[in-house]
Each structure stands twice: as C-alpha cells, then as structure tokens.
Amino acid sequence: MNDDEISLLIQSFGNLSNPDQEIRDPANEYVINLVQSNPMNFLFLSSKIIHIDDLPDSIYRMALTLMGHTLTPSLKTPIQMIESTFLDPSNKDERALIKEASFRGLMFSDQVIRQQASYCVLLILQMEKDQWSELFPSLFEIASSNISQYSTEAHCGAIYCFKNIIQSDIPFDQIEEFVENFYFLIIHILSASEIESEILYNDSFECYISILHRLEENSRIDDEIALKCFEIIDKSID
C-alpha cells in the first residue's frame, strides 16, 4: 500500500474543515475525485486510516462519515452499482478491511464516530445480508462483556449499532436469535440499581423500544414481555 496516498488523504480530511477556502477547496476536490474515480480504493484507504492509532478524532469522524456517504445509494449510484463493486470477488481483501474498520469504529470513545461507524455497518450488512455471519455474535460479545474486556463506550457502540439494525428492513428471521439475546441483556442493563453511564442507559432504552417494535410487528409479545415493559418504563420515569 502506498503510504503517501494515506498521508495525503489524512491531510485532506483535516483540511476539509479548514476555514481558509484556499486550503479547503483543493482538499474537497481531491476527495471528490478519489471517491468518483475509484470508490473502493477510497473506502480501502479510509479504512486503513481508521486502523491507525492516535490520530485526531476529527480525522476518524471525517473518514467514517465519507465512507458512509460513499456506501449510500443515490440516483447517480444506485444500490445495484454499489453492490456489484463492493461484492466483487476481486475486492475480497478490501471488503474485509472495510468491514473491520467499520466495526472498529463502534468502539471509539467519541459518540459521533461510533454513530457514523454504525451507519457504515448497517449499509454493509444490507449488501452482504447473511454473508456477514459473525457480525451479530461479535456485537453481542462486546455488549455483554465485562468493563475490563471492553469499555463502556464500546458497549454503547454495539448496542447502538444493533438498535439501528433492528430499526432497518433486515428480515426478522435473520436477527430473531439475537433479538432475544439482546432483549434479556438490555433488560439487565435497564433494571440495574445504578446507572453505569447515561449514554449507555439512553442507548439501551432506545434499543429496548426498537426491540419491542420488532417483536410487536412479528406478534412475539406475550404477557411476560408486556409486564416487564411497564416495569422498565416506570423505572425510566423515576
């Protein structure tokens, strides 16, 4: 890999927020040209950047935000065009690194980075569908881990990501097993006597509501779940 390309892209990401137009415009032009000429290479280079430690958070935010834009279908680049490139067997190694980088972003301390990474994970999942078989076990492993294994921020990222997934149009049978696992985990977090983190509680509560919606849509709410719902909502009000 050409380290000069990575260094130039890092510099461009930093310059995109520069108030000086003479600095900002060339950076913007460079990034746009890179995305338009070779989107897979842009995603790959950006993923390389996500794997570099100790860069400013602003660089990681910009990398993941623009990765999300690149993966998002539009009238100019429909989903079929993105899928044909992303899922091309010749891009297998690049695709693996892009997935790793997106997943890594879920564990950053910065909330915006985690949210942008979650969006990238969702877009990739919608293309790969059941090919990304290790995603849900990995999300649950992080979300249910001890704080000594993964940080509170990583827990937030995994739960936030799962919430986004179940709010999407992912078929229920693809996530059913893990909906149940996350349901009991979220109940445990929300029922705790002490709140470990306000952000973790808020992400967990939103995930809980999203789980209930999917369960209701698929006629999976029984009396026990309904009663527990009242307990959780009463606690949140208190």
mmCIF file of N, CA and C in Angstrom, residues 16-103:
data_model
loop_
_atom_site.group_PDB
_atom_site.id
_atom_site.type_symbol
_atom_site.label_atom_id
_atom_site.label_comp_id
_atom_site.label_asym_id
_atom_site.label_seq_id
_atom_site.Cartn_x
_atom_site.Cartn_y
_atom_site.Cartn_z
ATOM 1 N N LEU A 16 -10.445 19.612 5.122
ATOM 2 C CA LEU A 16 -11.850 19.793 4.736
ATOM 3 C C LEU A 16 -12.601 20.720 5.690
ATOM 4 N N SER A 17 -12.116 20.797 6.929
ATOM 5 C CA SER A 17 -12.780 21.670 7.905
ATOM 6 C C SER A 17 -11.994 22.963 8.137
ATOM 7 N N ASN A 18 -11.011 23.224 7.294
ATOM 8 C CA ASN A 18 -10.207 24.434 7.444
ATOM 9 C C ASN A 18 -11.028 25.655 7.010
ATOM 10 N N PRO A 19 -11.043 26.711 7.810
ATOM 11 C CA PRO A 19 -11.833 27.902 7.437
ATOM 12 C C PRO A 19 -11.283 28.639 6.211
ATOM 13 N N ASP A 20 -10.020 28.383 5.880
ATOM 14 C CA ASP A 20 -9.401 29.032 4.718
ATOM 15 C C ASP A 20 -9.839 28.303 3.444
ATOM 16 N N GLN A 21 -10.593 28.980 2.600
ATOM 17 C CA GLN A 21 -11.130 28.367 1.392
ATOM 18 C C GLN A 21 -10.039 27.881 0.449
ATOM 19 N N GLU A 22 -8.904 28.579 0.420
ATOM 20 C CA GLU A 22 -7.810 28.190 -0.472
ATOM 21 C C GLU A 22 -7.186 26.863 -0.040
ATOM 22 N N ILE A 23 -7.332 26.516 1.219
ATOM 23 C CA ILE A 23 -6.856 25.231 1.723
ATOM 24 C C ILE A 23 -7.960 24.179 1.618
ATOM 25 N N ARG A 24 -9.188 24.602 1.912
ATOM 26 C CA ARG A 24 -10.319 23.677 1.953
ATOM 27 C C ARG A 24 -10.711 23.180 0.566
ATOM 28 N N ASP A 25 -10.746 24.049 -0.419
ATOM 29 C CA ASP A 25 -11.235 23.677 -1.754
ATOM 30 C C ASP A 25 -10.381 22.595 -2.426
ATOM 31 N N PRO A 26 -9.051 22.718 -2.421
ATOM 32 C CA PRO A 26 -8.254 21.637 -3.040
ATOM 33 C C PRO A 26 -8.446 20.288 -2.349
ATOM 34 N N ALA A 27 -8.602 20.312 -1.026
ATOM 35 C CA ALA A 27 -8.838 19.066 -0.296
ATOM 36 C C ALA A 27 -10.170 18.462 -0.700
ATOM 37 N N ASN A 28 -11.180 19.299 -0.810
ATOM 38 C CA ASN A 28 -12.506 18.839 -1.211
ATOM 39 C C ASN A 28 -12.473 18.250 -2.618
ATOM 40 N N GLU A 29 -11.764 18.915 -3.520
ATOM 41 C CA GLU A 29 -11.652 18.433 -4.904
ATOM 42 C C GLU A 29 -10.928 17.090 -4.962
ATOM 43 N N TYR A 30 -9.882 16.960 -4.155
ATOM 44 C CA TYR A 30 -9.115 15.711 -4.145
ATOM 45 C C TYR A 30 -9.977 14.545 -3.663
ATOM 46 N N VAL A 31 -10.704 14.762 -2.573
ATOM 47 C CA VAL A 31 -11.536 13.690 -2.009
ATOM 48 C C VAL A 31 -12.652 13.314 -2.976
ATOM 49 N N ILE A 32 -13.304 14.304 -3.563
ATOM 50 C CA ILE A 32 -14.396 14.034 -4.514
ATOM 51 C C ILE A 32 -13.872 13.227 -5.703
ATOM 52 N N ASN A 33 -12.737 13.628 -6.249
ATOM 53 C CA ASN A 33 -12.161 12.913 -7.393
ATOM 54 C C ASN A 33 -11.808 11.476 -7.030
ATOM 55 N N LEU A 34 -11.286 11.277 -5.827
ATOM 56 C CA LEU A 34 -10.919 9.932 -5.387
ATOM 57 C C LEU A 34 -12.159 9.053 -5.240
ATOM 58 N N VAL A 35 -13.208 9.601 -4.648
ATOM 59 C CA VAL A 35 -14.451 8.843 -4.472
ATOM 60 C C VAL A 35 -15.070 8.495 -5.818
ATOM 61 N N GLN A 36 -15.105 9.456 -6.721
ATOM 62 C CA GLN A 36 -15.761 9.245 -8.014
ATOM 63 C C GLN A 36 -14.956 8.329 -8.937
ATOM 64 N N SER A 37 -13.634 8.432 -8.875
ATOM 65 C CA SER A 37 -12.809 7.647 -9.793
ATOM 66 C C SER A 37 -12.628 6.210 -9.333
ATOM 67 N N ASN A 38 -12.557 6.002 -8.018
ATOM 68 C CA ASN A 38 -12.324 4.652 -7.500
ATOM 69 C C ASN A 38 -12.882 4.557 -6.083
ATOM 70 N N PRO A 39 -14.212 4.415 -5.952
ATOM 71 C CA PRO A 39 -14.820 4.400 -4.610
ATOM 72 C C PRO A 39 -14.292 3.286 -3.706
ATOM 73 N N MET A 40 -13.976 2.127 -4.294
ATOM 74 C CA MET A 40 -13.482 1.026 -3.477
ATOM 75 C C MET A 40 -12.110 1.358 -2.896
ATOM 76 N N ASN A 41 -11.290 2.016 -3.670
ATOM 77 C CA ASN A 41 -9.973 2.414 -3.174
ATOM 78 C C ASN A 41 -10.111 3.475 -2.090
ATOM 79 N N PHE A 42 -11.072 4.386 -2.266
ATOM 80 C CA PHE A 42 -11.319 5.393 -1.231
ATOM 81 C C PHE A 42 -11.735 4.734 0.073
ATOM 82 N N LEU A 43 -12.647 3.773 -0.013
ATOM 83 C CA LEU A 43 -13.093 3.058 1.186
ATOM 84 C C LEU A 43 -11.938 2.302 1.829
ATOM 85 N N PHE A 44 -11.090 1.725 0.988
ATOM 86 C CA PHE A 44 -9.962 0.958 1.488
ATOM 87 C C PHE A 44 -8.950 1.867 2.191
ATOM 88 N N LEU A 45 -8.605 2.993 1.567
ATOM 89 C CA LEU A 45 -7.670 3.935 2.176
ATOM 90 C C LEU A 45 -8.234 4.509 3.474
ATOM 91 N N SER A 46 -9.514 4.837 3.469
ATOM 92 C CA SER A 46 -10.155 5.371 4.678
ATOM 93 C C SER A 46 -10.148 4.331 5.797
ATOM 94 N N SER A 47 -10.345 3.078 5.429
ATOM 95 C CA SER A 47 -10.322 2.004 6.418
ATOM 96 C C SER A 47 -8.931 1.839 7.012
ATOM 97 N N LYS A 48 -7.920 2.019 6.180
ATOM 98 C CA LYS A 48 -6.547 1.992 6.674
ATOM 99 C C LYS A 48 -6.341 3.078 7.731
ATOM 100 N N ILE A 49 -6.925 4.242 7.479
ATOM 101 C CA ILE A 49 -6.803 5.366 8.412
ATOM 102 C C ILE A 49 -7.476 5.042 9.745
ATOM 103 N N ILE A 50 -8.646 4.390 9.694
ATOM 104 C CA ILE A 50 -9.353 4.016 10.926
ATOM 105 C C ILE A 50 -8.503 3.077 11.779
ATOM 106 N N HIS A 51 -7.632 2.308 11.161
ATOM 107 C CA HIS A 51 -6.785 1.368 11.889
ATOM 108 C C HIS A 51 -5.498 2.005 12.428
ATOM 109 N N ILE A 52 -5.274 3.273 12.113
ATOM 110 C CA ILE A 52 -4.097 3.969 12.638
ATOM 111 C C ILE A 52 -4.444 4.557 14.003
ATOM 112 N N ASP A 53 -3.626 4.317 14.987
ATOM 113 C CA ASP A 53 -3.889 4.824 16.337
ATOM 114 C C ASP A 53 -3.452 6.283 16.473
ATOM 115 N N ASP A 54 -4.116 6.965 17.430
ATOM 116 C CA ASP A 54 -3.693 8.285 17.918
ATOM 117 C C ASP A 54 -3.791 9.409 16.901
ATOM 118 N N LEU A 55 -4.690 9.290 15.949
ATOM 119 C CA LEU A 55 -4.995 10.433 15.088
ATOM 120 C C LEU A 55 -6.051 11.285 15.781
ATOM 121 N N PRO A 56 -6.212 12.547 15.394
ATOM 122 C CA PRO A 56 -7.292 13.364 15.966
ATOM 123 C C PRO A 56 -8.661 12.738 15.670
ATOM 124 N N ASP A 57 -9.577 12.851 16.605
ATOM 125 C CA ASP A 57 -10.922 12.300 16.395
ATOM 126 C C ASP A 57 -11.576 12.878 15.141
ATOM 127 N N SER A 58 -11.240 14.119 14.823
ATOM 128 C CA SER A 58 -11.845 14.759 13.644
ATOM 129 C C SER A 58 -11.509 13.999 12.359
ATOM 130 N N ILE A 59 -10.336 13.381 12.312
ATOM 131 C CA ILE A 59 -9.944 12.606 11.131
ATOM 132 C C ILE A 59 -10.772 11.337 11.038
ATOM 133 N N TYR A 60 -10.940 10.643 12.160
ATOM 134 C CA TYR A 60 -11.756 9.422 12.164
ATOM 135 C C TYR A 60 -13.213 9.749 11.821
ATOM 136 N N ARG A 61 -13.703 10.863 12.364
ATOM 137 C CA ARG A 61 -15.094 11.258 12.057
ATOM 138 C C ARG A 61 -15.266 11.492 10.567
ATOM 139 N N MET A 62 -14.338 12.233 9.986
ATOM 140 C CA MET A 62 -14.432 12.545 8.557
ATOM 141 C C MET A 62 -14.322 11.274 7.720
ATOM 142 N N ALA A 63 -13.408 10.386 8.096
ATOM 143 C CA ALA A 63 -13.219 9.147 7.339
ATOM 144 C C ALA A 63 -14.501 8.315 7.328
ATOM 145 N N LEU A 64 -15.084 8.108 8.496
ATOM 146 C CA LEU A 64 -16.281 7.260 8.583
ATOM 147 C C LEU A 64 -17.506 7.948 7.984
ATOM 148 N N THR A 65 -17.595 9.263 8.144
ATOM 149 C CA THR A 65 -18.721 9.992 7.547
ATOM 150 C C THR A 65 -18.694 9.867 6.028
ATOM 151 N N LEU A 66 -17.521 10.046 5.434
ATOM 152 C CA LEU A 66 -17.412 9.968 3.975
ATOM 153 C C LEU A 66 -17.481 8.529 3.481
ATOM 154 N N MET A 67 -17.063 7.571 4.308
ATOM 155 C CA MET A 67 -17.281 6.166 3.952
ATOM 156 C C MET A 67 -18.775 5.877 3.877
ATOM 157 N N GLY A 68 -19.525 6.420 4.832
ATOM 158 C CA GLY A 68 -20.975 6.243 4.812
ATOM 159 C C GLY A 68 -21.608 6.851 3.574
ATOM 160 N N HIS A 69 -21.160 8.066 3.215
ATOM 161 C CA HIS A 69 -21.679 8.714 2.005
ATOM 162 C C HIS A 69 -21.370 7.874 0.767
ATOM 163 N N THR A 70 -20.166 7.311 0.718
ATOM 164 C CA THR A 70 -19.750 6.519 -0.438
ATOM 165 C C THR A 70 -20.559 5.237 -0.568
ATOM 166 N N LEU A 71 -20.969 4.678 0.567
ATOM 167 C CA LEU A 71 -21.736 3.428 0.559
ATOM 168 C C LEU A 71 -23.237 3.646 0.419
ATOM 169 N N THR A 72 -23.684 4.902 0.507
ATOM 170 C CA THR A 72 -25.115 5.199 0.457
ATOM 171 C C THR A 72 -25.612 5.272 -0.984
ATOM 172 N N PRO A 73 -26.646 4.513 -1.337
ATOM 173 C CA PRO A 73 -27.195 4.571 -2.701
ATOM 174 C C PRO A 73 -27.794 5.944 -3.002
ATOM 175 N N SER A 74 -27.771 6.319 -4.260
ATOM 176 C CA SER A 74 -28.374 7.564 -4.717
ATOM 177 C C SER A 74 -28.867 7.360 -6.142
ATOM 178 N N LEU A 75 -29.498 8.386 -6.710
ATOM 179 C CA LEU A 75 -29.957 8.275 -8.098
ATOM 180 C C LEU A 75 -28.781 8.069 -9.040
ATOM 181 N N LYS A 76 -27.659 8.714 -8.718
ATOM 182 C CA LYS A 76 -26.470 8.608 -9.569
ATOM 183 C C LYS A 76 -25.760 7.273 -9.384
ATOM 184 N N THR A 77 -25.773 6.776 -8.150
ATOM 185 C CA THR A 77 -25.120 5.483 -7.849
ATOM 186 C C THR A 77 -26.118 4.583 -7.125
ATOM 187 N N PRO A 78 -26.974 3.884 -7.876
ATOM 188 C CA PRO A 78 -27.976 3.009 -7.256
ATOM 189 C C PRO A 78 -27.327 1.846 -6.509
ATOM 190 N N ILE A 79 -28.104 1.211 -5.664
ATOM 191 C CA ILE A 79 -27.605 0.135 -4.817
ATOM 192 C C ILE A 79 -26.982 -0.984 -5.639
ATOM 193 N N GLN A 80 -27.540 -1.259 -6.817
ATOM 194 C CA GLN A 80 -27.015 -2.338 -7.655
ATOM 195 C C GLN A 80 -25.571 -2.049 -8.088
ATOM 196 N N MET A 81 -25.288 -0.774 -8.381
ATOM 197 C CA MET A 81 -23.936 -0.398 -8.790
ATOM 198 C C MET A 81 -22.953 -0.528 -7.626
ATOM 199 N N ILE A 82 -23.377 -0.099 -6.443
ATOM 200 C CA ILE A 82 -22.514 -0.199 -5.263
ATOM 201 C C ILE A 82 -22.264 -1.661 -4.919
ATOM 202 N N GLU A 83 -23.312 -2.461 -4.947
ATOM 203 C CA GLU A 83 -23.178 -3.883 -4.618
ATOM 204 C C GLU A 83 -22.255 -4.606 -5.599
ATOM 205 N N SER A 84 -22.385 -4.298 -6.871
ATOM 206 C CA SER A 84 -21.588 -5.007 -7.877
ATOM 207 C C SER A 84 -20.099 -4.775 -7.663
ATOM 208 N N THR A 85 -19.753 -3.571 -7.193
ATOM 209 C CA THR A 85 -18.348 -3.265 -6.913
ATOM 210 C C THR A 85 -17.928 -3.844 -5.565
ATOM 211 N N PHE A 86 -18.733 -3.594 -4.554
ATOM 212 C CA PHE A 86 -18.367 -3.996 -3.186
ATOM 213 C C PHE A 86 -18.293 -5.512 -3.049
ATOM 214 N N LEU A 87 -19.217 -6.221 -3.695
ATOM 215 C CA LEU A 87 -19.280 -7.676 -3.553
ATOM 216 C C LEU A 87 -18.468 -8.425 -4.606
ATOM 217 N N ASP A 88 -17.806 -7.702 -5.472
ATOM 218 C CA ASP A 88 -16.958 -8.344 -6.485
ATOM 219 C C ASP A 88 -15.902 -9.210 -5.793
ATOM 220 N N PRO A 89 -15.785 -10.475 -6.167
ATOM 221 C CA PRO A 89 -14.797 -11.363 -5.521
ATOM 222 C C PRO A 89 -13.370 -10.825 -5.554
ATOM 223 N N SER A 90 -13.050 -10.037 -6.564
ATOM 224 C CA SER A 90 -11.690 -9.483 -6.657
ATOM 225 C C SER A 90 -11.419 -8.458 -5.554
ATOM 226 N N ASN A 91 -12.486 -7.975 -4.911
ATOM 227 C CA ASN A 91 -12.345 -6.994 -3.841
ATOM 228 C C ASN A 91 -12.472 -7.632 -2.450
ATOM 229 N N LYS A 92 -12.285 -8.924 -2.372
ATOM 230 C CA LYS A 92 -12.489 -9.648 -1.120
ATOM 231 C C LYS A 92 -11.642 -9.092 0.024
ATOM 232 N N ASP A 93 -10.352 -8.881 -0.221
ATOM 233 C CA ASP A 93 -9.459 -8.392 0.836
ATOM 234 C C ASP A 93 -9.817 -6.966 1.250
ATOM 235 N N GLU A 94 -10.117 -6.123 0.275
ATOM 236 C CA GLU A 94 -10.507 -4.739 0.575
ATOM 237 C C GLU A 94 -11.799 -4.717 1.382
ATOM 238 N N ARG A 95 -12.754 -5.567 0.980
ATOM 239 C CA ARG A 95 -14.039 -5.619 1.675
ATOM 240 C C ARG A 95 -13.857 -6.039 3.133
ATOM 241 N N ALA A 96 -12.983 -6.992 3.366
ATOM 242 C CA ALA A 96 -12.745 -7.463 4.739
ATOM 243 C C ALA A 96 -12.186 -6.332 5.602
ATOM 244 N N LEU A 97 -11.271 -5.551 5.057
ATOM 245 C CA LEU A 97 -10.685 -4.458 5.831
ATOM 246 C C LEU A 97 -11.709 -3.361 6.096
ATOM 247 N N ILE A 98 -12.564 -3.084 5.131
ATOM 248 C CA ILE A 98 -13.606 -2.066 5.293
ATOM 249 C C ILE A 98 -14.571 -2.476 6.402
ATOM 250 N N LYS A 99 -14.932 -3.748 6.435
ATOM 251 C CA LYS A 99 -15.814 -4.245 7.497
ATOM 252 C C LYS A 99 -15.135 -4.148 8.858
ATOM 253 N N GLU A 100 -13.858 -4.522 8.912
ATOM 254 C CA GLU A 100 -13.119 -4.452 10.171
ATOM 255 C C GLU A 100 -13.035 -3.011 10.677
ATOM 256 N N ALA A 101 -12.785 -2.080 9.765
ATOM 257 C CA ALA A 101 -12.667 -0.677 10.159
ATOM 258 C C ALA A 101 -13.998 -0.130 10.660
ATOM 259 N N SER A 102 -15.073 -0.465 9.978
ATOM 260 C CA SER A 102 -16.399 -0.005 10.394
ATOM 261 C C SER A 102 -16.733 -0.555 11.772
ATOM 262 N N PHE A 103 -16.429 -1.816 11.990
ATOM 263 C CA PHE A 103 -16.707 -2.434 13.290
ATOM 264 C C PHE A 103 -15.807 -1.818 14.368
#
